[in-house]
Amino acid sequence: MRLRLSLLALALLLPACSALTPPRAAPVPDAPPVPAPAPVAAAPVVKGANDPRLLATLYVQQAEEARRAAEQAFALAALRLPDALRKTGSAAPLEQPDGGKGKPPAVVFDVDETVLDNSPYQARAILAGERFTAPTWDQWVSEKKAAAIPGAPGFVAALRKAGVRPVFVTNRACAPRPDRPEEDCPQKADTIANLRATGFGEVPPEDLLLYKEQGWTADKSKRRAAVAAKYRIVMLVGDQLGDFVDVPRTADRTARRTLADAGQFSTRWVMVPNPMYGGWADSLPDPVAALRVD
Ligand SMILES: [Mg+2]
């Protein structure tokens, strides 16, 4: 009897169990072969995108911050000028140890990245993947297209008004050009024309002293001494430490700091910011190793 009941229960349960069994899947036709993914086009390499000079050049050309920093430098120079004139002494004591007493006052300016903006030359070099070369630089100088550094023309005009001579000492090099063989130093006329066109007025040739002119070296001490022979140097304005004091080629960061500490920054020496190039960069043969991480 019990066996008969079990068989009956089993008979009743079997259909229910078969309802729980999933139906056998219908056969799937062969899937079409998956095409290989199309090769992803490599991102186009933008020339200059990885150039280490890119950001600094863009800062000079595009940043409002750069414009204001340059203007601040010349505003500081203008604020300091009355004291620089009133107080005895020279901004170039090494070249003018007697303080220049009795001589008419002059302010000595560097040219490149101090009063003229050559960032387009940097931009061209970045886009061409080239480093600085004398021929490409001379081509740029010959074009006379450098713009004025913001704040510089106004300060130079204020100097002239105050009876102070602006004198320019530049490491633009005198070198003959095949197309102007009659000129010893075509770079001099080009620079004077560039300065005139950008609001610096008429600079007499004797007030622009170039590298290699009269045998002058790249160090500016001899040219500061030449200015000191005629004027009392009341102020120096530049974008490189070497515009204020000669810096040995081997000077490291510590030596450069020592030279700067012995100077007259913010009183008779005014620095114009130039993040693009300079002795500071040349003093770092391994820039990555020079990065500070703490
Ligand atoms: Mg300069």
Coordinates of C-alpha atoms and ligand atoms in Angstrom, one line a residue:
M1 CA 0.0 0.0 0.0
R2 CA 2.8 2.4 1.0
L3 CA 4.7 1.5 -2.1
R4 CA 1.7 2.2 -4.2
L5 CA 1.3 5.7 -2.7
S6 CA 5.0 6.5 -3.4
L7 CA 4.7 5.5 -6.9
L8 CA 1.6 7.7 -7.2
A9 CA 3.4 10.7 -5.7
L10 CA 6.3 10.2 -8.0
A11 CA 3.9 10.1 -10.9
L12 CA 2.4 13.4 -9.8
L13 CA 5.7 15.1 -9.3
L14 CA 7.5 14.2 -12.5
P15 CA 5.6 16.6 -14.8
A16 CA 6.2 19.5 -12.3
C17 CA 10.0 18.7 -12.3
S18 CA 10.1 18.6 -16.1
A19 CA 8.5 22.1 -16.1
L20 CA 11.5 23.4 -14.1
T21 CA 14.0 22.0 -16.6
P22 CA 15.0 24.7 -19.0
P23 CA 14.2 24.0 -22.5
R24 CA 17.2 22.9 -24.6
A25 CA 18.6 26.0 -26.4
A26 CA 17.9 26.1 -30.1
P27 CA 21.0 25.6 -32.1
V28 CA 22.8 28.8 -32.8
P29 CA 23.9 29.4 -36.4
D30 CA 27.6 29.9 -36.8
A31 CA 28.4 33.5 -35.8
P32 CA 30.0 35.6 -38.5
P33 CA 33.7 36.1 -38.0
V34 CA 34.4 39.2 -35.9
P35 CA 36.3 41.6 -38.0
A36 CA 39.7 42.6 -36.6
P37 CA 39.5 46.1 -35.1
A38 CA 40.6 48.8 -37.4
P39 CA 44.1 50.1 -36.5
V40 CA 43.8 53.2 -34.3
A41 CA 45.4 56.1 -36.0
A42 CA 48.3 57.4 -34.0
A43 CA 47.6 60.9 -32.6
P44 CA 49.3 63.4 -34.9
V45 CA 52.6 64.6 -33.5
V46 CA 52.3 68.3 -33.2
K47 CA 55.7 69.8 -33.9
G48 CA 57.0 71.5 -30.9
A49 CA 54.5 70.0 -28.5
N50 CA 57.2 68.3 -26.4
D51 CA 59.8 71.1 -26.7
P52 CA 61.0 72.1 -23.3
R53 CA 60.9 75.8 -24.4
L54 CA 57.2 75.7 -25.2
L55 CA 55.7 76.8 -21.9
A56 CA 58.2 79.5 -21.2
T57 CA 57.7 81.0 -24.6
L58 CA 53.9 80.8 -24.3
Y59 CA 54.2 82.5 -20.9
V60 CA 56.0 85.4 -22.5
Q61 CA 53.7 85.7 -25.4
Q62 CA 50.3 84.9 -24.0
A63 CA 50.3 85.3 -20.2
E64 CA 48.8 88.5 -18.7
E65 CA 51.1 87.6 -15.8
A66 CA 54.2 88.1 -17.9
R67 CA 53.1 91.5 -19.1
R68 CA 52.3 92.6 -15.6
A69 CA 55.6 91.3 -14.2
A70 CA 57.6 93.2 -16.9
E71 CA 55.6 96.4 -16.2
Q72 CA 56.3 95.9 -12.5
A73 CA 60.0 95.8 -13.1
F74 CA 59.9 99.1 -14.9
A75 CA 57.6 100.6 -12.3
L76 CA 60.1 99.7 -9.7
A77 CA 62.9 101.3 -11.7
A78 CA 60.9 104.5 -12.0
L79 CA 60.2 104.4 -8.2
R80 CA 63.9 104.0 -7.4
L81 CA 65.2 106.5 -9.9
P82 CA 64.9 109.6 -7.7
D83 CA 67.0 107.9 -4.9
A84 CA 69.4 106.5 -7.5
L85 CA 70.0 110.1 -8.7
R86 CA 70.1 111.8 -5.4
K87 CA 72.4 109.4 -3.6
T88 CA 76.1 109.2 -4.4
G89 CA 77.6 106.1 -5.9
S90 CA 77.4 103.9 -9.0
A91 CA 75.3 101.0 -10.0
A92 CA 78.5 99.5 -11.4
P93 CA 81.0 99.9 -8.5
L94 CA 83.5 97.4 -10.0
E95 CA 83.7 99.4 -13.2
Q96 CA 83.2 102.8 -11.6
P97 CA 84.8 102.6 -8.1
D98 CA 84.9 106.4 -7.8
G99 CA 81.1 106.5 -8.0
G100 CA 81.2 108.6 -11.2
K101 CA 80.9 111.9 -9.3
G102 CA 80.5 114.9 -11.6
K103 CA 79.5 112.9 -14.6
P104 CA 76.0 113.1 -16.2
P105 CA 73.7 110.3 -15.2
A106 CA 73.0 107.2 -17.4
V107 CA 71.0 104.1 -17.0
V108 CA 72.5 101.0 -18.7
F109 CA 70.0 98.6 -20.3
D110 CA 70.5 95.2 -21.8
V111 CA 68.5 94.8 -25.1
D112 CA 67.2 91.3 -25.6
E113 CA 64.4 90.3 -23.2
T114 CA 65.0 93.5 -21.3
V115 CA 63.7 96.1 -23.8
L116 CA 63.0 94.0 -26.9
D117 CA 60.9 90.8 -26.9
N118 CA 62.4 88.1 -29.1
S119 CA 59.9 85.4 -28.2
P120 CA 58.9 85.0 -31.9
Y121 CA 62.5 83.8 -32.6
Q122 CA 62.1 81.2 -29.8
A123 CA 58.7 80.2 -31.3
R124 CA 60.3 79.7 -34.8
A125 CA 63.0 77.6 -33.3
I126 CA 60.5 75.4 -31.4
L127 CA 58.4 74.9 -34.5
A128 CA 61.4 74.1 -36.6
G129 CA 62.9 71.8 -34.0
E130 CA 66.1 73.8 -34.0
R131 CA 68.3 75.2 -31.3
F132 CA 69.7 78.7 -31.3
T133 CA 72.1 79.3 -34.2
A134 CA 73.9 82.4 -35.2
P135 CA 72.6 82.5 -38.8
T136 CA 68.9 82.1 -37.7
W137 CA 69.4 84.7 -35.0
D138 CA 71.0 87.1 -37.3
Q139 CA 68.1 86.7 -39.7
W140 CA 65.7 87.6 -36.9
V141 CA 67.8 90.6 -36.0
S142 CA 67.8 91.7 -39.6
E143 CA 64.0 91.6 -39.7
K144 CA 63.7 94.2 -36.9
K145 CA 60.4 92.7 -35.8
A146 CA 61.1 92.4 -32.0
A147 CA 58.3 94.1 -30.0
A148 CA 58.9 96.3 -26.9
I149 CA 59.0 94.7 -23.5
P150 CA 55.9 96.1 -21.7
G151 CA 56.8 99.1 -19.6
A152 CA 60.2 99.6 -21.2
P153 CA 59.5 102.4 -23.7
G154 CA 57.7 104.5 -21.0
F155 CA 60.6 104.2 -18.6
V156 CA 63.1 105.2 -21.3
A157 CA 61.0 108.2 -22.2
A158 CA 60.8 109.2 -18.5
L159 CA 64.6 109.0 -18.3
R160 CA 65.1 111.3 -21.2
K161 CA 62.7 113.7 -19.7
A162 CA 64.6 113.6 -16.4
G163 CA 67.9 114.3 -18.2
V164 CA 69.2 110.7 -17.7
R165 CA 70.9 109.1 -20.7
P166 CA 69.6 105.6 -21.7
V167 CA 72.6 103.5 -22.9
F168 CA 72.2 100.0 -24.3
V169 CA 74.8 97.2 -23.9
T170 CA 73.8 94.1 -25.8
N171 CA 75.3 90.7 -26.8
R172 CA 73.9 91.0 -30.2
A173 CA 77.1 90.4 -32.1
C174 CA 78.6 92.5 -34.8
A175 CA 79.2 90.3 -37.8
P176 CA 79.4 91.1 -41.5
R177 CA 76.5 90.0 -43.8
P178 CA 77.0 89.0 -47.4
D179 CA 74.2 91.3 -48.5
R180 CA 75.6 94.3 -46.7
P181 CA 79.4 94.0 -47.2
E182 CA 79.9 97.8 -46.8
E183 CA 78.8 97.7 -43.1
D184 CA 81.1 96.4 -40.3
C185 CA 78.1 95.9 -38.0
P186 CA 74.7 95.8 -39.8
Q187 CA 73.3 94.5 -36.5
K188 CA 73.8 97.9 -34.9
A189 CA 71.7 99.8 -37.5
D190 CA 69.1 97.0 -37.4
T191 CA 68.8 97.2 -33.6
I192 CA 68.6 101.0 -33.6
A193 CA 65.9 100.8 -36.2
N194 CA 64.0 98.2 -34.2
L195 CA 64.3 100.3 -31.0
R196 CA 63.0 103.4 -32.9
A197 CA 60.1 101.4 -34.4
T198 CA 59.0 100.2 -31.0
G199 CA 58.8 103.5 -29.1
F200 CA 62.4 103.9 -27.7
G201 CA 63.0 107.1 -29.7
E202 CA 66.3 107.8 -31.4
V203 CA 69.3 105.9 -29.9
P204 CA 72.6 107.5 -31.0
P205 CA 75.0 104.9 -32.3
E206 CA 77.5 105.6 -29.5
D207 CA 74.8 104.7 -27.0
L208 CA 74.4 101.1 -28.3
L209 CA 77.4 98.9 -27.5
L210 CA 77.4 95.5 -29.2
Y211 CA 79.4 92.3 -28.6
K212 CA 82.5 92.2 -30.8
E213 CA 82.2 95.9 -31.5
Q214 CA 85.6 97.4 -30.8
G215 CA 86.8 93.9 -29.8
W216 CA 84.4 93.7 -26.9
T217 CA 83.8 90.2 -25.4
A218 CA 80.5 88.7 -24.3
D219 CA 81.2 89.7 -20.7
K220 CA 79.9 93.2 -20.3
S221 CA 82.3 94.6 -17.8
K222 CA 84.5 96.3 -20.4
R223 CA 81.5 97.9 -21.9
R224 CA 80.2 99.0 -18.5
A225 CA 83.6 100.6 -18.0
A226 CA 83.3 102.3 -21.3
V227 CA 80.0 103.8 -20.3
A228 CA 81.4 104.7 -16.9
A229 CA 84.1 106.7 -18.6
K230 CA 81.5 109.1 -19.8
Y231 CA 78.6 108.9 -17.4
R232 CA 77.7 108.1 -13.8
I233 CA 75.8 104.8 -14.0
V234 CA 72.9 105.3 -11.7
M235 CA 71.0 102.1 -12.6
L236 CA 71.3 98.8 -14.4
V237 CA 68.4 97.0 -16.0
G238 CA 68.7 93.5 -17.5
D239 CA 67.2 90.0 -17.7
Q240 CA 70.5 88.2 -16.9
L241 CA 72.8 88.2 -13.9
G242 CA 75.6 89.0 -16.4
D243 CA 73.8 92.3 -17.3
F244 CA 74.8 93.5 -13.8
V245 CA 78.1 91.7 -13.0
D246 CA 80.3 89.4 -14.9
V247 CA 79.5 85.8 -14.1
P248 CA 82.1 83.1 -14.7
R249 CA 81.0 80.4 -17.2
T250 CA 81.6 77.8 -14.5
A251 CA 79.4 79.5 -11.8
D252 CA 76.9 77.1 -10.3
R253 CA 73.7 78.1 -8.5
T254 CA 75.6 78.9 -5.2
A255 CA 78.1 81.0 -7.0
R256 CA 75.4 82.9 -8.8
R257 CA 73.5 83.5 -5.6
T258 CA 76.7 84.9 -4.0
L259 CA 77.2 87.3 -6.8
A260 CA 73.6 88.4 -6.7
D261 CA 73.7 88.9 -2.9
A262 CA 76.6 91.3 -3.3
G263 CA 74.7 93.4 -5.8
Q264 CA 72.1 96.2 -5.6
F265 CA 68.9 94.5 -6.6
S266 CA 65.7 96.5 -6.1
T267 CA 67.7 99.7 -5.5
R268 CA 70.0 100.3 -8.5
W269 CA 69.6 96.9 -10.2
V270 CA 66.3 96.0 -11.8
M271 CA 65.7 92.5 -13.2
V272 CA 63.2 91.9 -16.0
P273 CA 61.8 88.3 -15.9
N274 CA 62.9 86.0 -18.8
P275 CA 61.9 82.4 -18.4
M276 CA 63.0 81.4 -21.9
Y277 CA 66.8 81.1 -21.7
G278 CA 69.8 82.4 -20.1
G279 CA 72.8 81.8 -17.9
W280 CA 70.6 80.3 -15.2
A281 CA 69.6 77.6 -17.7
D282 CA 73.1 77.1 -19.0
S283 CA 74.3 76.6 -15.4
L284 CA 72.1 73.4 -15.3
P285 CA 73.7 70.8 -17.6
D286 CA 71.3 68.2 -16.3
P287 CA 67.9 70.0 -15.8
V288 CA 66.0 66.9 -14.7
A289 CA 68.6 66.2 -12.0
A290 CA 68.3 69.8 -10.9
L291 CA 64.6 69.5 -10.1
R292 CA 63.8 69.9 -6.4
V293 CA 61.3 67.4 -5.0
D294 CA 61.2 68.6 -1.4
Ligands
MG1 MG 69.0 89.9 -22.4

